PDB file of C-alpha atoms in Angstrom:
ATOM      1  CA  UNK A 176     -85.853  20.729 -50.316  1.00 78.00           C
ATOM      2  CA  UNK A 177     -86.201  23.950 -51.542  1.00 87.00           C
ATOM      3  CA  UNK A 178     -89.835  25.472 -51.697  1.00 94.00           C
ATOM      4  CA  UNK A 179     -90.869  26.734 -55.302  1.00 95.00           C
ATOM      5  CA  UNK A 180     -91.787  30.000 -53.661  1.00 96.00           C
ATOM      6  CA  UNK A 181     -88.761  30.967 -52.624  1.00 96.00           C
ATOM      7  CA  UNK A 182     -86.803  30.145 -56.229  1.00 96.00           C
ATOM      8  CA  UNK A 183     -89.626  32.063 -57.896  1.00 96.00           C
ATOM      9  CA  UNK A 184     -89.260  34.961 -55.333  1.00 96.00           C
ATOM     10  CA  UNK A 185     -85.287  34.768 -55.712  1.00 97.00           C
ATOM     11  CA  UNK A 186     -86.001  35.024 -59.683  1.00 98.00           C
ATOM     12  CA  UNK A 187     -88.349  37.581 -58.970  1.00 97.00           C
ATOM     13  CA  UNK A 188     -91.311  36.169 -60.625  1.00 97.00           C
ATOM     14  CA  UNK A 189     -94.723  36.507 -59.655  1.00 96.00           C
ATOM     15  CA  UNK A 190     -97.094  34.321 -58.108  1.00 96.00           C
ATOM     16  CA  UNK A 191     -99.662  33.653 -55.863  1.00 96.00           C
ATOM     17  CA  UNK A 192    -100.846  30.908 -53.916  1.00 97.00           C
ATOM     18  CA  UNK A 193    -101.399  28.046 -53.991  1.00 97.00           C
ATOM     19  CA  UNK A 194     -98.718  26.856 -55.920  1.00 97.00           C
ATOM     20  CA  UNK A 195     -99.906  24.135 -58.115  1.00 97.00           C
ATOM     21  CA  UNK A 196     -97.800  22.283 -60.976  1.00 97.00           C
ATOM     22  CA  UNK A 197     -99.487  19.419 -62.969  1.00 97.00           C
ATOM     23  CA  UNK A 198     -98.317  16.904 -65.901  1.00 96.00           C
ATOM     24  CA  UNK A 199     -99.231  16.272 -69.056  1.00 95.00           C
ATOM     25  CA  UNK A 200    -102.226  13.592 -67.023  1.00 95.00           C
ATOM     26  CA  UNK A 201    -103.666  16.667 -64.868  1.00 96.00           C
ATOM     27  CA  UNK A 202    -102.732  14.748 -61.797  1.00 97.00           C
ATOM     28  CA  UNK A 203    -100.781  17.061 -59.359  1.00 97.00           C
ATOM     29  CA  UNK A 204     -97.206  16.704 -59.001  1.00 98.00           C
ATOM     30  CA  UNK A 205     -96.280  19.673 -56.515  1.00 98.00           C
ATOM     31  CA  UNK A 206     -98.844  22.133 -54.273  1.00 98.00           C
ATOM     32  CA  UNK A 207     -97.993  24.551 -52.030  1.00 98.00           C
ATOM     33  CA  UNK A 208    -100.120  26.791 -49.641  1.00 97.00           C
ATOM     34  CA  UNK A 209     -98.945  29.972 -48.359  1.00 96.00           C
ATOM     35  CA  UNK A 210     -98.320  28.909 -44.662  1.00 95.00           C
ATOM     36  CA  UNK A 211     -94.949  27.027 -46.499  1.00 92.00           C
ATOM     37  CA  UNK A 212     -96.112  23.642 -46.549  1.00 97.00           C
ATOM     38  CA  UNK A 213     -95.926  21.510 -50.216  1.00 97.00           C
ATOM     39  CA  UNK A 214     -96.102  18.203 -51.166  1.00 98.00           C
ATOM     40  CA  UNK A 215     -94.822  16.043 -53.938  1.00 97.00           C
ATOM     41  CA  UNK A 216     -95.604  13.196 -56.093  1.00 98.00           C
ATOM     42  CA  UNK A 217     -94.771  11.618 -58.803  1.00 98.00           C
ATOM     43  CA  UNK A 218     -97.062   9.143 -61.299  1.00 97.00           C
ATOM     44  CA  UNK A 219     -95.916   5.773 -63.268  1.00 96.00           C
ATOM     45  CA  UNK A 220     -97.685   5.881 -66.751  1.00 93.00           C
ATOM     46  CA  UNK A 221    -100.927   4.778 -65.618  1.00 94.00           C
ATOM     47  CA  UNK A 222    -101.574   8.039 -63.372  1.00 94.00           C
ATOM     48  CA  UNK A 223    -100.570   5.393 -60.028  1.00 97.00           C
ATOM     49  CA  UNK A 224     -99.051   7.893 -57.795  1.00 97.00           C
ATOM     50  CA  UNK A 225     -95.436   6.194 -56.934  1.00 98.00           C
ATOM     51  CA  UNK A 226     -93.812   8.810 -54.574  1.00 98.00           C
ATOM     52  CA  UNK A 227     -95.338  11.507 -52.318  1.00 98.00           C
ATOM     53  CA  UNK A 228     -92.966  13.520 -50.242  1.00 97.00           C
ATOM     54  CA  UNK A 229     -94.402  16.394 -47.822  1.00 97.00           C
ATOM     55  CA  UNK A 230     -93.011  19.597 -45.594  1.00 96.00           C
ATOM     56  CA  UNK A 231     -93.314  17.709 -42.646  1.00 96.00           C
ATOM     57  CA  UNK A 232     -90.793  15.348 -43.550  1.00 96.00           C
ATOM     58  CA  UNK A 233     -93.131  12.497 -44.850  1.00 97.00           C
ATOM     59  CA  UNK A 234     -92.671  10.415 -47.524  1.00 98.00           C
ATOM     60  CA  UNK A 235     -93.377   7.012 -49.225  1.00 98.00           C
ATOM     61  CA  UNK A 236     -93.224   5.348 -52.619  1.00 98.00           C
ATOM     62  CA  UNK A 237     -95.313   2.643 -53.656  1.00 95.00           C
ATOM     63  CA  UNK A 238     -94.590  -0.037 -56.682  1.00 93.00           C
ATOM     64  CA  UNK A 239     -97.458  -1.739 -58.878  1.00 89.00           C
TER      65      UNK A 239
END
């Protein structure tokens, strides 16, 4: 995957770190630090995280 930093840098747009994106809920769906690692996730309606994926080639999804 593609780290945000780099498609912001290619667009030149500005930022600083971290990189943190959140939903509608506040709970964070991407973060990443500026030594290149990020993580993932994604939430089901009631804010239960169902996927998490990571730099270091984790990931895991979870069902309720």
């Amino acid at each position: 995957m593609k780290k945000l930093s780099e498609t912001l840098s290619e667009l030149n747009i500005k930022f600083s770190f971290p990189i943190k994106i959140k939903d509608a809920n506040g709970n964070t769906t991407y973060f990443e630090d500026s030594d290149g690692k990020w993580a993932k996730r994604e939430y089901d309606v009631d804010g239960n995280e169902t996927y998490y994926e990571n730099s270091d080639g984790y990931w895991t999804k979870h069902e309720y």
